[in-house]
Coordinates of C-alpha atoms and ligand atoms in Angstrom, one line a residue:
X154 CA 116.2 100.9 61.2
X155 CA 116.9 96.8 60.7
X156 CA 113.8 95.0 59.4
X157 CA 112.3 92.6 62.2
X158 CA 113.1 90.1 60.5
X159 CA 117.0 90.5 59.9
X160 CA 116.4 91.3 63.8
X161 CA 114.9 87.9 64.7
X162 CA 117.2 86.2 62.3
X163 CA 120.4 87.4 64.0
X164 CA 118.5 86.7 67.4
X165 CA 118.0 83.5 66.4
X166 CA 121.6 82.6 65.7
X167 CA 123.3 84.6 68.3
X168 CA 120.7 84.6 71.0
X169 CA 120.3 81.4 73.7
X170 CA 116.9 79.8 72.9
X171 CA 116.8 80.0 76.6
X172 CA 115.8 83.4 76.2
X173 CA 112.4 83.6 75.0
X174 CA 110.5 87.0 73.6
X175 CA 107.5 88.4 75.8
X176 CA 104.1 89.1 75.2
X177 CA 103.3 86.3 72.5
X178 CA 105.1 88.3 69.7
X179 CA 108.1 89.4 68.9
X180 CA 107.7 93.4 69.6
X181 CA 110.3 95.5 68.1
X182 CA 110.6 98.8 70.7
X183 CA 112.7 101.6 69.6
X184 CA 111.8 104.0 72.2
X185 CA 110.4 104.1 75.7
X186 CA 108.7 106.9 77.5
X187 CA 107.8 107.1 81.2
X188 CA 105.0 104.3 81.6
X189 CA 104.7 104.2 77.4
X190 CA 106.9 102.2 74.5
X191 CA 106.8 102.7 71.4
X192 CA 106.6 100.1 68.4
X193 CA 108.5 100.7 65.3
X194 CA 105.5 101.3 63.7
X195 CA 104.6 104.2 65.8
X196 CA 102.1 101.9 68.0
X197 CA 102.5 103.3 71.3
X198 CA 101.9 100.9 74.3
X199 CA 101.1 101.1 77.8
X200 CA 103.4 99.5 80.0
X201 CA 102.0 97.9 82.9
X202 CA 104.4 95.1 83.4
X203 CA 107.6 96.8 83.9
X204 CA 109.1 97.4 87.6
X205 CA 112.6 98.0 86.4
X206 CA 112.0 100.9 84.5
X207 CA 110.7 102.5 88.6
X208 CA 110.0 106.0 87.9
X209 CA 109.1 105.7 83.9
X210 CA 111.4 105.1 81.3
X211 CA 114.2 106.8 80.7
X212 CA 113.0 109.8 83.1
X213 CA 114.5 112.7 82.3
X214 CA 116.0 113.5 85.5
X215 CA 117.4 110.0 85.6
X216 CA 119.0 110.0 82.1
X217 CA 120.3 113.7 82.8
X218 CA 122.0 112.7 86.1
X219 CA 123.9 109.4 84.2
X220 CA 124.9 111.5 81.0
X221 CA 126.7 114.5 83.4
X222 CA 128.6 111.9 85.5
X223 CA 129.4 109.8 82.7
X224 CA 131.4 112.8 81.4
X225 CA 133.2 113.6 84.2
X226 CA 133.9 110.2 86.3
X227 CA 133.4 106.3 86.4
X228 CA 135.7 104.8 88.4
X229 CA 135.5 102.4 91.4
X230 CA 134.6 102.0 95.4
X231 CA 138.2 101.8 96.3
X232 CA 138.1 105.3 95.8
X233 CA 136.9 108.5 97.9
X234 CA 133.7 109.9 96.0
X235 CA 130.6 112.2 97.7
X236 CA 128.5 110.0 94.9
X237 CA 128.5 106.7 96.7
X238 CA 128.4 108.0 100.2
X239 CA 125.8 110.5 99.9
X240 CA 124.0 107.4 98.3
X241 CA 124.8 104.5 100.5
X242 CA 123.5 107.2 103.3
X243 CA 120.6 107.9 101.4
X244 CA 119.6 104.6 100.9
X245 CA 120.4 103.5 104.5
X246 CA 118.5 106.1 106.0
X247 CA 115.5 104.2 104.4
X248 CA 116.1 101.6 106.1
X249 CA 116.0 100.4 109.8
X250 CA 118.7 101.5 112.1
X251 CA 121.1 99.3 112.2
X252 CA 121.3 97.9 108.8
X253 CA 123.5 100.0 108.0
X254 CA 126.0 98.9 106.2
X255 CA 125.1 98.1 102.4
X256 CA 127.5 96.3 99.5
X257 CA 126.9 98.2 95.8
X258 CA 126.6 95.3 93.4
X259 CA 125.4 95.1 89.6
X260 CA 122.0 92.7 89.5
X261 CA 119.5 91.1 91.7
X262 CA 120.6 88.2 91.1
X263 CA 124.4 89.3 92.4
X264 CA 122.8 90.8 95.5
X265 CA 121.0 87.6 96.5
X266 CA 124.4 85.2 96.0
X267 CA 126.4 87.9 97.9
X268 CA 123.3 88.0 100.9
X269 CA 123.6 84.1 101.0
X270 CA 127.0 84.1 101.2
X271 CA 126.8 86.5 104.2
X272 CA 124.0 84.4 105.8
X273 CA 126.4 81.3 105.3
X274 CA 130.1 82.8 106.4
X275 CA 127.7 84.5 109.4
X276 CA 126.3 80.9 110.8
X277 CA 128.5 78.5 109.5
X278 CA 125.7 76.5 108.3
X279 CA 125.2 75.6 104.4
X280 CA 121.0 75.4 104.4
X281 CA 118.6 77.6 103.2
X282 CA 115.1 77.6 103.3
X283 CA 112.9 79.1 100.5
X284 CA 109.3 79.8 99.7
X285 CA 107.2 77.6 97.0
X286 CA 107.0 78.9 93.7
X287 CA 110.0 81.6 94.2
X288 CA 112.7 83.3 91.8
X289 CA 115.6 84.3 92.7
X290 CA 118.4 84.9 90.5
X291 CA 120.3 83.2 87.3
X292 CA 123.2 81.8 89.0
X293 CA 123.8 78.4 89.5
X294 CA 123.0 78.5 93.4
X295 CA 120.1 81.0 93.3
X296 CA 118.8 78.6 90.5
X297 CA 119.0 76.3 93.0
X298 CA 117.2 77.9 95.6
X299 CA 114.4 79.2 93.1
X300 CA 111.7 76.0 92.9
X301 CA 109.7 79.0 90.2
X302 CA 113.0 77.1 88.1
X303 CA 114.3 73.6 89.6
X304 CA 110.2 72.6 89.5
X305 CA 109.1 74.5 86.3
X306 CA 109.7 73.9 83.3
X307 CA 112.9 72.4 82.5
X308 CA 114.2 72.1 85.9
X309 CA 115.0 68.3 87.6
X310 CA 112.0 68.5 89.7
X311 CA 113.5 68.3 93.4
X312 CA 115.5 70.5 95.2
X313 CA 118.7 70.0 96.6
X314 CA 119.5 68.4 100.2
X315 CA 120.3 71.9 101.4
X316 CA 117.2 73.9 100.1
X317 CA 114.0 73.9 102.3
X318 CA 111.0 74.7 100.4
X319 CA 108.2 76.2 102.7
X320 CA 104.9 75.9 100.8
X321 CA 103.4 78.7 99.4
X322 CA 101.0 80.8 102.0
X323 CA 98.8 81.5 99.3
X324 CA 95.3 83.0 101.6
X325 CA 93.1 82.6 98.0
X326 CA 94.1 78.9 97.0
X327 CA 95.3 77.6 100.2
X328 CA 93.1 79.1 102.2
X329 CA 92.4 77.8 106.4
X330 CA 96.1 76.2 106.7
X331 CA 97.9 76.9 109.1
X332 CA 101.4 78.7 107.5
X333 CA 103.2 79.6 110.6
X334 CA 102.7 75.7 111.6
X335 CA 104.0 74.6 107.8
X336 CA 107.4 76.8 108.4
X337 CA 108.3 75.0 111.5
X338 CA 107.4 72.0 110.6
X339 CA 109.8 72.8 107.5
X340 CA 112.9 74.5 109.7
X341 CA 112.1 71.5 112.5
X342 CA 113.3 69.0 109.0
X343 CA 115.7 71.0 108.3
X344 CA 117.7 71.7 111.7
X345 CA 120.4 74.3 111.7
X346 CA 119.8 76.6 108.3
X347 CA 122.0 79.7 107.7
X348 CA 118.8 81.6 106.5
X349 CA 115.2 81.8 105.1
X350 CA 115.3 84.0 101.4
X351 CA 112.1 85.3 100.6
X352 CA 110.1 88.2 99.1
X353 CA 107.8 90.2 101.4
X354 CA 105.4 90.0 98.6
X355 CA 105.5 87.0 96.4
X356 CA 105.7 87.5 92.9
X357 CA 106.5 84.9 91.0
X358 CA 104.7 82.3 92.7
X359 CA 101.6 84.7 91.5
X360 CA 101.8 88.4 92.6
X361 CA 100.9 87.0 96.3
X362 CA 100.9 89.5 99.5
X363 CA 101.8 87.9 102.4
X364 CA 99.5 86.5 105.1
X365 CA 99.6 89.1 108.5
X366 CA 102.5 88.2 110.6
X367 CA 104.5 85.8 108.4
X368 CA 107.4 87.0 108.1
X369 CA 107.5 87.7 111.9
X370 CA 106.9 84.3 111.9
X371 CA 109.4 83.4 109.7
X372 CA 112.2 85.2 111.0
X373 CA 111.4 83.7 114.6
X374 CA 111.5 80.1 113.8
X375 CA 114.9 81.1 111.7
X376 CA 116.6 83.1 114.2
X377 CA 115.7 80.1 116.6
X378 CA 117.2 77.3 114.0
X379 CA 120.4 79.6 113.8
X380 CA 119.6 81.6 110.8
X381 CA 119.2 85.0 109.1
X382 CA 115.6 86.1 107.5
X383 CA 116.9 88.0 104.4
X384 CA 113.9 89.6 102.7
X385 CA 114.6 90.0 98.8
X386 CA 112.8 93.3 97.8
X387 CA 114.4 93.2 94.0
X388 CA 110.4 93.2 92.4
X389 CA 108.7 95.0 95.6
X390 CA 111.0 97.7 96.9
X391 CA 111.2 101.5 96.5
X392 CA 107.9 102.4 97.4
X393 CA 105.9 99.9 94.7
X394 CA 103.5 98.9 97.9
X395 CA 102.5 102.8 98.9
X396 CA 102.5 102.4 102.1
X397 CA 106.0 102.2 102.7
X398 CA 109.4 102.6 100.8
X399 CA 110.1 98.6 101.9
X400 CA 107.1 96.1 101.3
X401 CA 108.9 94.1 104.7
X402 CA 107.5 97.1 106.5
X403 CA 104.3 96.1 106.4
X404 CA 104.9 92.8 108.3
X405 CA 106.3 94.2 111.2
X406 CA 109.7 92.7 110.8
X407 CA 113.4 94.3 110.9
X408 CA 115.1 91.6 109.0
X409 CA 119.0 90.7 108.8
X410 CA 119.4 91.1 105.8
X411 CA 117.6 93.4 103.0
X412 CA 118.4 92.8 99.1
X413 CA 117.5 95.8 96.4
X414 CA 117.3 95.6 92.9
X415 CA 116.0 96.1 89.6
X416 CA 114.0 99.3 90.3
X417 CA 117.3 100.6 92.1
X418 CA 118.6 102.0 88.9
X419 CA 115.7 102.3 86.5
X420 CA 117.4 100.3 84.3
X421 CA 120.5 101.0 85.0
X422 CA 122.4 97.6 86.2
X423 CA 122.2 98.2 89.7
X424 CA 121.7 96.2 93.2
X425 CA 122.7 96.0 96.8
X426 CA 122.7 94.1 100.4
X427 CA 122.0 96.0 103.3
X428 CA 122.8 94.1 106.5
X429 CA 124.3 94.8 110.4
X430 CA 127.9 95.5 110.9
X431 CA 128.0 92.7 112.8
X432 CA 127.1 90.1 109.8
X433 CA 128.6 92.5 107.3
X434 CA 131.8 91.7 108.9
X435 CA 131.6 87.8 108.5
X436 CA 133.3 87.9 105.4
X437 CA 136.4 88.4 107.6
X438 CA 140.1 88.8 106.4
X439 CA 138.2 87.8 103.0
X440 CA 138.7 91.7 100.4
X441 CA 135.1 91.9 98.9
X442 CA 135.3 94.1 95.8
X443 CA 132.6 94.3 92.8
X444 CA 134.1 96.2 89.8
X445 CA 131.5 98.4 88.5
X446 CA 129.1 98.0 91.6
X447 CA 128.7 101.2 93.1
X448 CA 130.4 103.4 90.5
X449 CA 130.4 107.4 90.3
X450 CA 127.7 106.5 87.5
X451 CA 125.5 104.4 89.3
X452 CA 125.4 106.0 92.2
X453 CA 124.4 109.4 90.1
X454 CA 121.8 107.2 88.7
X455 CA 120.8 106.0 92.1
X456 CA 120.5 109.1 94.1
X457 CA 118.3 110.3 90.8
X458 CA 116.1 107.9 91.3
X459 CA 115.5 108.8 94.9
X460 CA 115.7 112.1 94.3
X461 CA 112.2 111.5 91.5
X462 CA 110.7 108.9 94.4
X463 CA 110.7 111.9 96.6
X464 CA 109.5 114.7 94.5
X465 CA 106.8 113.4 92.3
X466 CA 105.2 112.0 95.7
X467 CA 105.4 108.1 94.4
X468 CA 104.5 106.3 97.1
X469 CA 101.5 108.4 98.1
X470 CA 101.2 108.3 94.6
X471 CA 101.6 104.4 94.2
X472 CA 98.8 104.0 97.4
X473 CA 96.3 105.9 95.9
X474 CA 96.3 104.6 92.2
X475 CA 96.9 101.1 93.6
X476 CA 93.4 101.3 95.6
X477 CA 92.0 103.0 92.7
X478 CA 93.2 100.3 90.3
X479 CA 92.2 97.6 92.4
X480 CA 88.8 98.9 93.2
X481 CA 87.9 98.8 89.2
X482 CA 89.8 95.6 89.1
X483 CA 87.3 94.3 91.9
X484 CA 84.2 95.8 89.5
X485 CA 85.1 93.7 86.8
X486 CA 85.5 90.6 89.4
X487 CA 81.9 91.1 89.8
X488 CA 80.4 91.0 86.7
X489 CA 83.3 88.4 85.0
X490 CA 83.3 85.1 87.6
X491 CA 86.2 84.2 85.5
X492 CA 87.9 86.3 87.7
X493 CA 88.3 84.8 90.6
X494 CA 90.7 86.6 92.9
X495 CA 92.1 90.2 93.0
X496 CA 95.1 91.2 95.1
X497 CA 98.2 93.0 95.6
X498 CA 99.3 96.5 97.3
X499 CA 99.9 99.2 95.8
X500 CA 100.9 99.1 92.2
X501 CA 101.5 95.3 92.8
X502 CA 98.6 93.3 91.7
X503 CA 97.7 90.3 90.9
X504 CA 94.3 88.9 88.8
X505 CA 93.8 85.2 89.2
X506 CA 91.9 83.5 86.7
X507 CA 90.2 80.7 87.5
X508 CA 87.2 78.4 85.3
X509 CA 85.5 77.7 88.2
X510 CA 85.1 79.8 90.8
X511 CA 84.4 76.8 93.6
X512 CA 87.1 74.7 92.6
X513 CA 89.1 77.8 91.6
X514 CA 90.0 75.6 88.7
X515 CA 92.9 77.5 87.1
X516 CA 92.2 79.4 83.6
X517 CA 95.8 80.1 82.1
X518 CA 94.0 80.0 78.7
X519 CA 91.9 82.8 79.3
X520 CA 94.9 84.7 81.6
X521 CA 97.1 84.3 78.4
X522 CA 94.1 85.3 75.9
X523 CA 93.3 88.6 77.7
X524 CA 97.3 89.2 77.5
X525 CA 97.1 88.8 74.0
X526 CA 94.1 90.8 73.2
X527 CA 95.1 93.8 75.7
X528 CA 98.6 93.9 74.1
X529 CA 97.0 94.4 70.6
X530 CA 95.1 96.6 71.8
X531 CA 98.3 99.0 72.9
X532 CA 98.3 97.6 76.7
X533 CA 101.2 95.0 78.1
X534 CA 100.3 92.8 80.8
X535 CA 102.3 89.0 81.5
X536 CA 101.3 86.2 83.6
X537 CA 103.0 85.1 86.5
X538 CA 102.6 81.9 89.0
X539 CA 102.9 78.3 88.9
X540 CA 99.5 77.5 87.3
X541 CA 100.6 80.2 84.5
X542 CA 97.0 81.7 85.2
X543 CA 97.8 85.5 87.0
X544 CA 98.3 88.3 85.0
X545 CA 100.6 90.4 87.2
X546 CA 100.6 94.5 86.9
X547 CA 103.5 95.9 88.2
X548 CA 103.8 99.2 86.1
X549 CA 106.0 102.4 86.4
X550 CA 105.0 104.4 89.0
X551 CA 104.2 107.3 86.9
X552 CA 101.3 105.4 86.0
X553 CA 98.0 108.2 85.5
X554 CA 94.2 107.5 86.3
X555 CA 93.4 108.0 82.9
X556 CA 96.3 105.0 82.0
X557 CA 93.8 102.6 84.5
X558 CA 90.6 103.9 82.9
X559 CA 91.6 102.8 79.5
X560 CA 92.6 99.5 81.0
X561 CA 89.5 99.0 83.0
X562 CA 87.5 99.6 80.0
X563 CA 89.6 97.5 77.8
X564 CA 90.0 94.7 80.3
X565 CA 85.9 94.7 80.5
X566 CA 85.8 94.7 76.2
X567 CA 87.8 91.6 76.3
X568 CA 86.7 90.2 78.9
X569 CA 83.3 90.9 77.5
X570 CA 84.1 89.2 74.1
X571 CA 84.6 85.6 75.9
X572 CA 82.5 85.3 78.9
X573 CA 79.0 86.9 78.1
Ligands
LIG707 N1 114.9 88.4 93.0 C1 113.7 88.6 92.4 C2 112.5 88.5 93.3 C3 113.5 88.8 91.0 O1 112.3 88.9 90.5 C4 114.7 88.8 90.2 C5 114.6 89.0 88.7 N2 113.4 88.8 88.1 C6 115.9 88.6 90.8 C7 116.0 88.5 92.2 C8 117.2 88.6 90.0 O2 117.5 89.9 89.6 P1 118.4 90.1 88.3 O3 117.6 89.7 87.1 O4 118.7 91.6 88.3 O5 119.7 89.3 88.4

């Protein structure tokens, strides 16, 4: 095995500094394991940060379904294959009828620019509208329509004439506004928009469920200016929130457009759009074509994926551990007031840390210290929203009661160690 520090050295030459390394250290991983990694030093480590890696790294079933189609066929959707048919059924099925036509594409980030484009050849109209504190993708445009980049770190600080930023409806910090009033007033600005992007639960902006009804909201006041509410589920979807295979679901909504992602494939590069015929077929005379999206591969990979959804029970699964987690999570709210809000669905949950809990004063110091101290002590957490002060926990789903026990009584040692 290479010594970490010919590994950093290389990294350092041949790696964009735009890249930066997780959890405060450079962690050198050499295998992963359902909702476990393991260190190079044997240290094994509780993942609780990972949504990609849906059903637990490299799953069995998963890895065995890629390895037997890899051997026998990887070719391309211009071809005739049961793979991506049974799939794109599959995954249609899961959705509301009539989006039912999906696009097979390789990243998140892919899917979004390919569901704005669709939104944009549909109305004719360039604007989008976007939600405060949002990420969504690592192109050019999708940078654009991300203000989690253009007003973080390093980004200009404004968004362009054609992005619309609806602010955040955040129920714990901005609490009493009115949000369904703050998105008209936004789309009445804007005038004609070709769609409203947005997660049905926020997550960079600080692992933030959405108010009751906004998205209903939403997609009224953009269907009205013209435009197409397409509901990015790349963190959420696939059964994360319990309830439901889509988090949208839980708002009531059918929107135009859906966008799938990262959990998709486990791992595997994987997205898609699923949309109407009708705005499907906006792309016109235009050929649409992605050359490994939706390959014999993926697809096996995909239908594997659903296939371990279904049988191990996730969702239910996701529902239960979710409250569970979040009702110990609540404990230690009690007894640690630098706790100040806990929140999420599911195995989507947020901790906000706050130093004061009338001001709710942001604490990123002590978000980021309780990182660092879980993670030495075998458990990985990160911190999400703007104020850099939410540690987000978004595991594999194959997560186990006795996996949030240990946290719980790690979380209250640490927290322990600073506040009493
Ligand atoms: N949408 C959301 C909500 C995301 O969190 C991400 C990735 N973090 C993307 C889109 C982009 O996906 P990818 O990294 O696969 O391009």
């Amino acid at each position: 095995m290479t010594d970490l520090t010919d590994l950093l050295e290389a990294r350092n030459r041949h790696i964009s500094k735009s890249l930066s390394i997780g959890h405060g250290k450079p962690l050198h991983i050499v295998k992963g394991e359902l909702q476990y990694l393991y260190a190079d030093d044997g240290t094994r480590y509780l993942d609780l940060v990972n949504n990609v890696c849906h059903v637990g790294h490299c799953h069995p079933k998963v890895v065995a379904a890629g390895q037997q189609q890899m051997s026998v066929l990887s070719t391309n959707t211009r071809y005739v294959y049961d793979g991506l048919t049974e799939y794109i059924s599959r995954l249609a099925a899961t959705l509301p009828d009539g989006l039912d036509v999906g696009f097979m594409v390789n990243s998140g980030s892919e899917a979004n620019e390919l569901a704005v484009r669709l939104a944009r050849a549909h109305t004719g109209v360039n604007d989008m509208l976007v939600v405060d504190g949002g990420y969504h993708g690592n192109t050019s445009m999708l940078v654009q329509l991300s203000p989690y980049k253009f007003l973080g770190p390093g980004g200009e600080g404004v968004a362009e004439a054609w992005v619309h930023v609806v602010p955040v409806p955040d129920e714990y910090r901005r609490k009493g506004i009115d949000y369904n009033q703050e998105i008209r007033d936004v789309i009445s600005n804007a005038g004609n928009v070709a769609g409203f992007l947005i997660e049905p639960m926020l997550s960079c902006a600080g692992q933030i469920p959405l108010p009751d009804g906004f998205l209903k909201t939403a997609q009224k006041y953009t269907n009205e200016a013209g435009g197409l509410l397409i509901v990015d589920e790349v963190q959420v979807g696939f059964g994360r929130v319990g309830t439901h295979m889509w988090a949208f679901e839980n708002q009531d909504v059918i929107p135009d457009i859906v966008v799938l992602g990262k959990s998709i494939g486990n791992g595997h590069p994987m997205a898609a759009v699923f949309t109407t015929e009708k705005i499907a077929s906006s792309l016109g005379e235009m050929e649409w074509f992605s050359s490994t999206g939706g390959n014999p591969v993926s697809c096996a990979i995909g239908n594997a994926v659903l296939d371990v959804i279904e049988e191990e029970e996730l969702l239910k699964k996701a529902e239960k551990l979710g409250r569970y987690f979040m009702a110990g999570l609540d404990k230690l709210q009690q007894k640690y007031p630098v706790i100040g809000d806990v929140r999420g669905r599911g195995l989507f949950i947020g901790v906000d840390f706050v130093s004061d809990s009338e001001t709710l004063q942001a604490n990123a110091e002590e978000a980021s210290r309780v990182v660092i101290e879980m993670r030495d002590r075998g458990v990985l957490l990160s911190i999400d929203g703007p104020l850099h002060n939410v540690i987000k926990i978004k595991p594999p789903m194959v997560l186990t009661k006795q996996d949030i026990d240990m946290t719980l009584d790690l979380l209250n040692d640490v927290l322990r160690g600073k506040s009493e």
